[in-house]
Coordinates of C-alpha atoms and ligand atoms in Angstrom, one line a residue:
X1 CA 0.0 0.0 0.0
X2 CA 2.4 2.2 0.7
X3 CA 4.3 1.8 -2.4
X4 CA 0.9 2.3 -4.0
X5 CA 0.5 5.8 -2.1
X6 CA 4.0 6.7 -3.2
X7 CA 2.9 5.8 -6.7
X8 CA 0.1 8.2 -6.7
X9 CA 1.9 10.7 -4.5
X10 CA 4.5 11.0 -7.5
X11 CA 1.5 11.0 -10.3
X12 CA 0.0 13.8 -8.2
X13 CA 3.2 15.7 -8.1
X14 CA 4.2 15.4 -11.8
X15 CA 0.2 16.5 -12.9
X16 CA 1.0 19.5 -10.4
X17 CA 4.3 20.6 -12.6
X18 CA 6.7 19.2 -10.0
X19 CA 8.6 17.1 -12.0
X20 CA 11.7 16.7 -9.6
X21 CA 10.1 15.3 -7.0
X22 CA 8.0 13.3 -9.2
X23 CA 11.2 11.5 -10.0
X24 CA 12.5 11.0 -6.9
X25 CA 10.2 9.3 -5.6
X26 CA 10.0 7.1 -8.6
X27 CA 13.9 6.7 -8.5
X28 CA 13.2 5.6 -5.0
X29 CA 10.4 3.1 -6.0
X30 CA 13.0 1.6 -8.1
X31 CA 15.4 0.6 -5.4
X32 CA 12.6 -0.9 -3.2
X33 CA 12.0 -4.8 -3.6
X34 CA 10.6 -6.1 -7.0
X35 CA 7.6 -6.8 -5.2
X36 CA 6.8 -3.0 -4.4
X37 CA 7.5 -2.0 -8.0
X38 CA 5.5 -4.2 -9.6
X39 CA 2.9 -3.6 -7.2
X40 CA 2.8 -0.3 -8.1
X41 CA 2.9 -1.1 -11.8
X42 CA -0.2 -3.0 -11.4
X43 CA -2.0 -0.4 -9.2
X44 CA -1.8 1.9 -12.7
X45 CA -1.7 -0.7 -15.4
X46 CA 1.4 1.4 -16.3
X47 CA 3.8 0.1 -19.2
X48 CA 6.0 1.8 -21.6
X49 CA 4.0 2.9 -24.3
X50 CA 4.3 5.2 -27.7
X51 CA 7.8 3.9 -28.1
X52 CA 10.4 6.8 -29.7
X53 CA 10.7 6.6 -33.3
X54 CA 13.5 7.9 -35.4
X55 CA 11.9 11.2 -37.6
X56 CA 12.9 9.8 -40.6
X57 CA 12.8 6.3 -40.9
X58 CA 9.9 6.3 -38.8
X59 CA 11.5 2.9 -36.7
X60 CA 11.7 2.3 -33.6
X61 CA 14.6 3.4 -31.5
X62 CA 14.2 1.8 -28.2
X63 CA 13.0 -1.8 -27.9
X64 CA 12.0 -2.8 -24.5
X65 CA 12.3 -6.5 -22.8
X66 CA 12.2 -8.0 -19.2
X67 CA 15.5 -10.4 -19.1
X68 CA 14.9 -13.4 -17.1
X69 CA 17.9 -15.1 -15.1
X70 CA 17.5 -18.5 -16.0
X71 CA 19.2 -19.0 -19.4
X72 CA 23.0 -20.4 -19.2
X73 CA 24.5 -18.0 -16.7
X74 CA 27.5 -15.2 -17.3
X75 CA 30.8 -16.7 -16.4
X76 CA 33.0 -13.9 -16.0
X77 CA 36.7 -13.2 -14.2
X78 CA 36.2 -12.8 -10.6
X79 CA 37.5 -9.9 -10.7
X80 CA 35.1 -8.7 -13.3
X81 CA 32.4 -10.5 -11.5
X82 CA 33.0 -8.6 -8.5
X83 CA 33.1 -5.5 -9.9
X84 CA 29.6 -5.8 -11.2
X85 CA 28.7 -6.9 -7.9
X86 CA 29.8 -3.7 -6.6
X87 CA 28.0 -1.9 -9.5
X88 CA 24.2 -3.5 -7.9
X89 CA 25.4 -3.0 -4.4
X90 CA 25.9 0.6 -5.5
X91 CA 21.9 0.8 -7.5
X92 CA 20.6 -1.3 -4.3
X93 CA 22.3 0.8 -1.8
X94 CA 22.2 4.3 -3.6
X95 CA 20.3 6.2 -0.7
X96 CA 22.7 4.8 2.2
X97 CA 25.9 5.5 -0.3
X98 CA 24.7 8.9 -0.7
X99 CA 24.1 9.9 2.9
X100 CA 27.9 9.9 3.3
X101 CA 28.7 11.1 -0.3
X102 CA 30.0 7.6 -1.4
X103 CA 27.6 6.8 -3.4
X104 CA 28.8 6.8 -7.5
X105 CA 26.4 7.3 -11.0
X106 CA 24.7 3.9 -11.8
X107 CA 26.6 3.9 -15.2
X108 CA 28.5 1.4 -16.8
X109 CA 30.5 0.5 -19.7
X110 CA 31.4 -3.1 -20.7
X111 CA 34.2 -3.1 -23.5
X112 CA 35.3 -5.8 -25.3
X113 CA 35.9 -7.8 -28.8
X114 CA 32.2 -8.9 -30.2
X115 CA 31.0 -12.3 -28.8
X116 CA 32.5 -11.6 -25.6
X117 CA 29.4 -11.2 -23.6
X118 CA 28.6 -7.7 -23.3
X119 CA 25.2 -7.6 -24.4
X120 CA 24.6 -10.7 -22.0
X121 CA 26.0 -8.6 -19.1
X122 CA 23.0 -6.1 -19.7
X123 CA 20.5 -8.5 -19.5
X124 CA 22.1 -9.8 -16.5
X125 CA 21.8 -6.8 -14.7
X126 CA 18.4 -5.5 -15.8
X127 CA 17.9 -9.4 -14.6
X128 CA 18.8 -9.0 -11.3
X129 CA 17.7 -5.5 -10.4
X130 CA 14.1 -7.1 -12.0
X131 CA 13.9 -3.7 -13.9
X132 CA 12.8 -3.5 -17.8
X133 CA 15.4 -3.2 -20.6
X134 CA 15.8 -0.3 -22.3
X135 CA 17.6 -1.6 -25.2
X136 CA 19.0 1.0 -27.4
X137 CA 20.9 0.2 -31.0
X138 CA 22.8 3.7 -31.4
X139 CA 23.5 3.1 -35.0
X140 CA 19.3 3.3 -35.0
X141 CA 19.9 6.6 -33.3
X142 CA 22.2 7.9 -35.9
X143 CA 20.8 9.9 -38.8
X144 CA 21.7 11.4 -42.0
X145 CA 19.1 14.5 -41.6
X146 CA 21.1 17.2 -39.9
X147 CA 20.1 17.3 -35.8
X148 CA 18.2 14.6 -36.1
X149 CA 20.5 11.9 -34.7
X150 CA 21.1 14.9 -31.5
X151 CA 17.0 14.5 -31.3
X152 CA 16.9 11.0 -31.5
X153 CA 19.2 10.6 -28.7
X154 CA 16.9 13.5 -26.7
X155 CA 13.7 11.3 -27.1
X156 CA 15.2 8.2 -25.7
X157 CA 17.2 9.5 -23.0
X158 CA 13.8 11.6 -22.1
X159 CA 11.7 8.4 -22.7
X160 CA 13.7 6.4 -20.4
X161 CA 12.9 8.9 -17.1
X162 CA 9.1 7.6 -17.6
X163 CA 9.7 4.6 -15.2
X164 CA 12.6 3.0 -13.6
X165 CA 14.5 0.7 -15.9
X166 CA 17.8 -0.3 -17.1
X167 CA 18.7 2.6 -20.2
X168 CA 21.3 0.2 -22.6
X169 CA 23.0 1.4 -25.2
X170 CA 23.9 -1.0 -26.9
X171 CA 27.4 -0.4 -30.1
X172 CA 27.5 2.6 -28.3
X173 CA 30.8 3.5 -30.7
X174 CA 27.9 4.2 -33.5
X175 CA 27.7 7.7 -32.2
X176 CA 31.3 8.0 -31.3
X177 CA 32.0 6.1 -34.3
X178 CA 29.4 8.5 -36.4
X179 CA 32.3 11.6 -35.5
X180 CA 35.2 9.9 -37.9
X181 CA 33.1 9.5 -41.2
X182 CA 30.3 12.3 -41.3
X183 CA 30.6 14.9 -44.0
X184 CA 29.5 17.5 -41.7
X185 CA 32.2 17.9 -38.8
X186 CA 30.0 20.7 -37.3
X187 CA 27.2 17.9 -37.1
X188 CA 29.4 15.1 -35.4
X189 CA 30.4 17.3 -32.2
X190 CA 26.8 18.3 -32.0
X191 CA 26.3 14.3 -31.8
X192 CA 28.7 13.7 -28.7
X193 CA 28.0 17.0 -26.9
X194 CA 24.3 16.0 -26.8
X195 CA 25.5 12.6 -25.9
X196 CA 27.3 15.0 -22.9
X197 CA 24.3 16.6 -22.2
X198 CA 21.6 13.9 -21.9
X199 CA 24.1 12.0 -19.3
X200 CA 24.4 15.1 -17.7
X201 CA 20.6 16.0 -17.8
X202 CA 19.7 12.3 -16.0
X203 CA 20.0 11.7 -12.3
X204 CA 23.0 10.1 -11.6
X205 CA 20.7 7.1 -9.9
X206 CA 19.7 6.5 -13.5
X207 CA 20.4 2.8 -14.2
X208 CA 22.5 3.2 -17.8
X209 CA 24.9 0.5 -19.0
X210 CA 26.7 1.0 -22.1
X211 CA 28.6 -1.6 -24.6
X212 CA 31.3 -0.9 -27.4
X213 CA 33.5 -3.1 -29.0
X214 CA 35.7 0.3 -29.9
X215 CA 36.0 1.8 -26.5
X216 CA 39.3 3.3 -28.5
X217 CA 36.8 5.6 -30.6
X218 CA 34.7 6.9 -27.5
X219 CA 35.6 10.5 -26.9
X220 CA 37.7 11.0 -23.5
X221 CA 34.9 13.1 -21.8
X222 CA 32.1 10.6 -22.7
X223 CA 34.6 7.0 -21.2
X224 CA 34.8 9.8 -18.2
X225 CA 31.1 9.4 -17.6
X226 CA 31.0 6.3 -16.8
X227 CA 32.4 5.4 -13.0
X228 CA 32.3 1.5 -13.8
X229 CA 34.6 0.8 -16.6
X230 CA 34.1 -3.4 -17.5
X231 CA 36.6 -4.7 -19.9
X232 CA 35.1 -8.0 -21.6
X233 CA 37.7 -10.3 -22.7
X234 CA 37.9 -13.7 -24.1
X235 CA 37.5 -16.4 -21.6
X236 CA 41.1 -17.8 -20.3
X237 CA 41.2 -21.7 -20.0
X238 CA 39.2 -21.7 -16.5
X239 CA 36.5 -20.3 -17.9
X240 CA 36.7 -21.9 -21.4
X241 CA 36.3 -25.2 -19.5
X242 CA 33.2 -24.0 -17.6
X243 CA 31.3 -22.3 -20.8
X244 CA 31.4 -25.9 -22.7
X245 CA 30.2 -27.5 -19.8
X246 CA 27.9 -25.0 -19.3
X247 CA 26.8 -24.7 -23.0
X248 CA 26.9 -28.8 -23.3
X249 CA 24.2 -29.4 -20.8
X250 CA 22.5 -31.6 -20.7
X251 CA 24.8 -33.7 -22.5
X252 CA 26.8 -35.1 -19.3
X253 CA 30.2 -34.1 -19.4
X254 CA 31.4 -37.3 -18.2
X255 CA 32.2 -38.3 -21.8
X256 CA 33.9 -35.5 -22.7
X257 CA 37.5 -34.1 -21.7
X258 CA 36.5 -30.9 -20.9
X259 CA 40.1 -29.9 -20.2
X260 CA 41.1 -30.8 -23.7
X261 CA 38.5 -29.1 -25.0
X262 CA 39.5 -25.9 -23.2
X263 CA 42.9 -26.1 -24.0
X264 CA 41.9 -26.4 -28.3
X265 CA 39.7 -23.4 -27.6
X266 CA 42.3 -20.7 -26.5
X267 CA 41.2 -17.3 -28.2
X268 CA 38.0 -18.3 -28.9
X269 CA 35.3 -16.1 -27.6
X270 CA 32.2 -17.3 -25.3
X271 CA 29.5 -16.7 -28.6
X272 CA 31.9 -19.0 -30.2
X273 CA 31.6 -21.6 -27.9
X274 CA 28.3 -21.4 -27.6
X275 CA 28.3 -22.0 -31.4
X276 CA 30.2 -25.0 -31.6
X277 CA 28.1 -26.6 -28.8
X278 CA 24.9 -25.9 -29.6
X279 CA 25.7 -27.0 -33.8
X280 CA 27.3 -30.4 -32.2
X281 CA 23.8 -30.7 -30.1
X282 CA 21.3 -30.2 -32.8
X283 CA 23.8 -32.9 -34.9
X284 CA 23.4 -35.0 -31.8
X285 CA 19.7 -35.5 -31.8
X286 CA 19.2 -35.2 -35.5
X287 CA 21.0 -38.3 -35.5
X288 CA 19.3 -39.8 -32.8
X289 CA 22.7 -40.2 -30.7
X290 CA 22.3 -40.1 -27.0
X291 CA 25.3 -38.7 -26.4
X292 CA 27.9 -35.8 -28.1
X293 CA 30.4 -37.3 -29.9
X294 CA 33.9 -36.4 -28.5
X295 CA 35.2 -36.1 -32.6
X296 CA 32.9 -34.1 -34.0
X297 CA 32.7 -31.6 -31.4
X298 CA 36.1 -31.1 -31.4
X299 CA 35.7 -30.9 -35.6
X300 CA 33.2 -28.4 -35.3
X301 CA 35.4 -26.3 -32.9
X302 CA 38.9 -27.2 -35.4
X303 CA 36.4 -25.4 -38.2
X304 CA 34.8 -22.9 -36.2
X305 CA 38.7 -21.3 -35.0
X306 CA 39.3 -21.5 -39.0
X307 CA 36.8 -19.7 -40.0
X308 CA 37.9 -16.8 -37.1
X309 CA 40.7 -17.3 -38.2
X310 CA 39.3 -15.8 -41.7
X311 CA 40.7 -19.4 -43.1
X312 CA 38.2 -20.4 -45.8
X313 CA 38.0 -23.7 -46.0
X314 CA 35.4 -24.8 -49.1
X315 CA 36.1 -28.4 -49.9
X316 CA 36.0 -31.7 -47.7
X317 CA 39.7 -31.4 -49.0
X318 CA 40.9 -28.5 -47.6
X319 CA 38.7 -29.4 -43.8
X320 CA 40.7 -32.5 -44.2
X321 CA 44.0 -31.1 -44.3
X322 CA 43.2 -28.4 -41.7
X323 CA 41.9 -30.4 -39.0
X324 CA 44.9 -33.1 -39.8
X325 CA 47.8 -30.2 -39.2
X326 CA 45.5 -28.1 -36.3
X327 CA 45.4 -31.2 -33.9
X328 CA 46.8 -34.4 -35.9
X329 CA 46.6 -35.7 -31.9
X330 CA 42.3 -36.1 -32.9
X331 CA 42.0 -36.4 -36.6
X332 CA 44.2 -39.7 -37.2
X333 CA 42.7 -41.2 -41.0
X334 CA 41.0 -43.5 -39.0
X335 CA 38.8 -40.5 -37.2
X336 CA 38.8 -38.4 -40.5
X337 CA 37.4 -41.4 -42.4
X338 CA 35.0 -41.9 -40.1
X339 CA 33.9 -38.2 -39.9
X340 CA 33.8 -37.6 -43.4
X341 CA 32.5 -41.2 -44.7
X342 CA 35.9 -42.0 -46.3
X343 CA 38.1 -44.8 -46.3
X344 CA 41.6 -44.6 -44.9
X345 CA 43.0 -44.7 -47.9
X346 CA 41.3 -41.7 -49.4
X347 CA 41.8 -39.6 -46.5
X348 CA 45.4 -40.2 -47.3
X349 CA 45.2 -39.3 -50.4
X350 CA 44.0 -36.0 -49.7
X351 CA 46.6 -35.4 -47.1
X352 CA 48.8 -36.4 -49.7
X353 CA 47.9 -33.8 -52.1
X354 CA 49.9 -30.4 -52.7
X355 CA 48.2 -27.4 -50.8
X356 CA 48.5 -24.1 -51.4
X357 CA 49.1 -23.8 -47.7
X358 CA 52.3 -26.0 -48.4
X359 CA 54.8 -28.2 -47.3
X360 CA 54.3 -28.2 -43.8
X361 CA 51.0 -30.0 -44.3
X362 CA 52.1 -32.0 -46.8
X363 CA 54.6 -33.0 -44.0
X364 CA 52.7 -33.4 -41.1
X365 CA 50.3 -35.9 -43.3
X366 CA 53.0 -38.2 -44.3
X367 CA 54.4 -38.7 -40.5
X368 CA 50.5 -38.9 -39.6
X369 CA 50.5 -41.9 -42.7
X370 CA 53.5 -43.7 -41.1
X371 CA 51.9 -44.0 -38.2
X372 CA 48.7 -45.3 -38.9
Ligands
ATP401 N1 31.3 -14.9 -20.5 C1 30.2 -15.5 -21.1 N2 29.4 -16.3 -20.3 C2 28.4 -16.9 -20.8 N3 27.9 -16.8 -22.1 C3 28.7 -16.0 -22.9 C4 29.8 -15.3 -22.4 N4 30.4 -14.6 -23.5 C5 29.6 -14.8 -24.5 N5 28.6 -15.7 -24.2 C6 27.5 -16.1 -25.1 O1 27.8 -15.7 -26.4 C7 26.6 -15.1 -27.0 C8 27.0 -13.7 -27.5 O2 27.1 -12.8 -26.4 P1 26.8 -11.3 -26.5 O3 25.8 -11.0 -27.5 O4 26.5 -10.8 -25.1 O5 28.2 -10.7 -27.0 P2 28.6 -9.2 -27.2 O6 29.9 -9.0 -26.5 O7 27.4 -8.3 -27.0 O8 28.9 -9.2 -28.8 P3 28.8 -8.0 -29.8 O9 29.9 -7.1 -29.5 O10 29.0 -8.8 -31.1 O11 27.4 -7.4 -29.7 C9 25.5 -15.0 -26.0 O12 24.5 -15.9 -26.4 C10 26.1 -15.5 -24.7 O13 25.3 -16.4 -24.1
MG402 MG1 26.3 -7.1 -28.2

C-alpha cells in the first residue's frame, strides 16, 4: 500500500508541474523490492507505451524487454564478476551510499571484442535489479538529416525517465564512431555533446549501461562518464572449460575431456563456444545419438577457429588437411574417415595432395600416414 500511495503521491506531483520530486520518488520506487514496483505497476496498469521513433525512418529506436535469469548463466573473471557486484550494491544501496557522499552514478560501460558477452551482461543486470530493458541500438539513433541523430538521442534519453529501468546502449561507438566518417564535422560534435548533455541531464541514480567493441573511438569526456569501466575479454582456460560444460548441458560431461577441449579453444570467444556446442547438439539428436560425440565436437570447434581465423575452407579437401595439421593428436585417418565417410586410404590421399598452404601439411600428413 504504501508503495501504491508513493505511486500516486509522484503522479500527483508530476500533474501539479513538480517534476523533480515526481522523480525521486520514482527513483526511490526503483530501489525498493521487486515486489513493491511491480505492485505499483499494477496499481496503474502502467507500461512503456508510444515507443520513440527515429523522424525519418519512422522505426523504432528503443525496444524494451524484461530479461529473465535463467538462461546459461554469465561466467566472467572474478575480478570482473566482482566489480559488477559492486555496480548493484551501489543501484541497491544508492540512498545509504549517498548519505555519506560515497555513493557513484549507476553507469557502466562493458568493453570488449564482439561475442565476448557484453550484451549478455545487460541483460544480467536489468535481470537482477528485475527492472525493464531499455535496449537502445545507437547506430538506429544515428541519422543522415542534420540534428536529427542529436533529437533522437533527446527522445530516448527523455523516454527512459518515464519509469525505472535499465537505459542500454547497446554499439554505443555508432555515435562515437558517427564523428570519424560524417561529412559535416560541425554535425558530429553536435552528436557527442548531446550525448554529454543527456548523461548530464539524468539523475546520476539513472540505471545506464553502455557496450562498445571500440571503447578506442569513445571521446575521452564521454569513457569519463562512466564510473564502472568493464573490460570483456575472451575467456582464459578456467572459464573456457566451464562455458562448454555449461553450454553442453544436458549432455553429461562425463564423456567429454573438458580440459582438452578448453585447451583447443584458446582465443575463442564465449559466442563461439556457444556456437560450436549448440551445432554439435542439434547434430546429436538429428542423429538420434544419446550422447555428443567427443570427434565431432572437437571438428566443429577445429572449423569454427578457422573460420575466425578468416581461413576459408570450401572443400572436404581442404577441412581434411586443416583439422589433420590443427590437432593431428584427434583427426588420425581413421577419425577423419569416419567423420567424413571415407576410407583410410582416401583420406590419405587427400593429405597427400599439394596445398596451397604448403609443405608443412604436406609434412605433417606423411608422419601422420606412417603412423597409422
Ligand atoms: N562470458 C560469457 N558467459 C556466458 N555466455 C557468454 C559469455 N560470453 C559470450 N557468451 C554467449 O555468447 C553469446 C553472445 O554474447 P553477447 O551477444 O552478449 O556478446 P557481445 O559482447 O554483446 O557481442 P557483440 O559485440 O558482437 O554485440 C551469448 O549468447 C552469450 O550467451
Ligand atoms: Mg552485443
Amino acid at each position: 500500500m504504501a508503495s501504491n500511495y508513493a505511486g500516486l503521491l509522484a503522479d500527483k506531483l508530476e500533474s501539479d508541474g513538480d517534476k523533480r520530486q515526481a522523480r525521486m520518488i520514482r527513483e526511490r520506487l526503483a530501489r525498493a523490492p521487486a515486489a513493491l514496483a511491480s505492485a505499483q505497476d499494477a496499481a496503474h496498469g502502467f507500461s512503456f507505451s508510444n515507443l520513440p521513433t527515429d523522424g525519418e525512418s519512422h522505426l523504432h529506436t528503443v525496444d524494451v524487454s524484461t530479461p529473465s535469469l535463467d538462461k546459461g548463466s554469465l561466467l566472467l573473471p572474478s575480478a570482473v564478476e566482482n566489480r559488477i557486484q559492486e555496480f548493484l550494491a551501489n543501484i541497491r544501496r544508492y540512498d545509504d551510499l549517498a548519505r555519506v557522499g560515497a555513493a557513484m552514478p549507476s553507469r557502466l560501460l562493458a568493453y570488449g571484442p564482439p561475442g565476448t558477452g557484453k550484451t549478455k551482461l545487460a541483460r544480467y543486470i536489468a535481470g537482477h535489479l528485475e527492472l525493464p530493458l531499455l535496449t537502445v541500438r545507437c547506430d538506429t539513433l544515428v541519422s543522415s538529416l542534420l540534428g536529427q541523430t542529436s533529437r533522437n538521442l533527446r527522445r530516448v534519453f527523455e523516454y527512459s525517465q518515464q519509469r525505472p529501468c535499465v537505459l542500454f546502449l547497446d554499439e554505443f561507438d555508432a555515435l562515437a564512431g558517427a564523428r570519424g566518417n560524417e561529412r559535416d564535422v560541425g554535425e558530429l560534435q553536435r552528436v557527442v555533446i548531446a550525448l554529454l548533455q543527456n548523461i548530464d541531464a539524468i539523475p546520476e541514480s539513472t540505471i545506464l549501461v553502455a557496450a562498445t567493441n571500440h571503447d578506442q573511438l569513445l571521446d575521452p569526456a564521454i569513457w569519463r562518464r562512466f564510473s564502472f569501466r568493464i573490460p570483456m575479454a575472451e575467456p582464459d582456460l578456467a572459464l573456457r572449460r566451464m562455458l562448454w560444460k555449461q553450454y553442453l548441458e544436458p549432455f553429461s560431461a562425463e564423456q567429454l575431456d573438458l580440459d582438452v577441449l578448453a585447451q583447443l579453444s584458446d582465443g575463442i570467444t564465449g559466442a563461439n563456444i556457444e556456437q560450436v556446442c549448440l551445432d554439435t547438439k542439434r547434430g546429436a539428436v538429428l542423429s538420434n545419438a544419446s550422447s555428443v560425440d567427443e570427434n565431432q565436437l572437437i571438428r566443429r570447434l577445429g572449423l569454427n577457429l578457422a573460420l575466425t581465423g578468416g581461413r576459408v575452407l570450401s572443400t572436404v579437401e581442404s577441412e581434411v588437411r586443416w583439422l589433420n595439421g590443427w590437432a593431428p593428436k584427434y583427426f588420425s585417418l581413421r577419425t577423419l574417415g569416419r567423420l567424413y565417410d571415407l576410407s583410410t586410404r582416401q583420406i590419405t590421399k587427400i593429405l597427400k595432395e599439394e596445398t596451397s598452404s604448403g609443405p608443412q601439411e604436406h609434412a605433417r600428413a606423411t608422419a601422420v600416414e606412417c603412423e597409422g
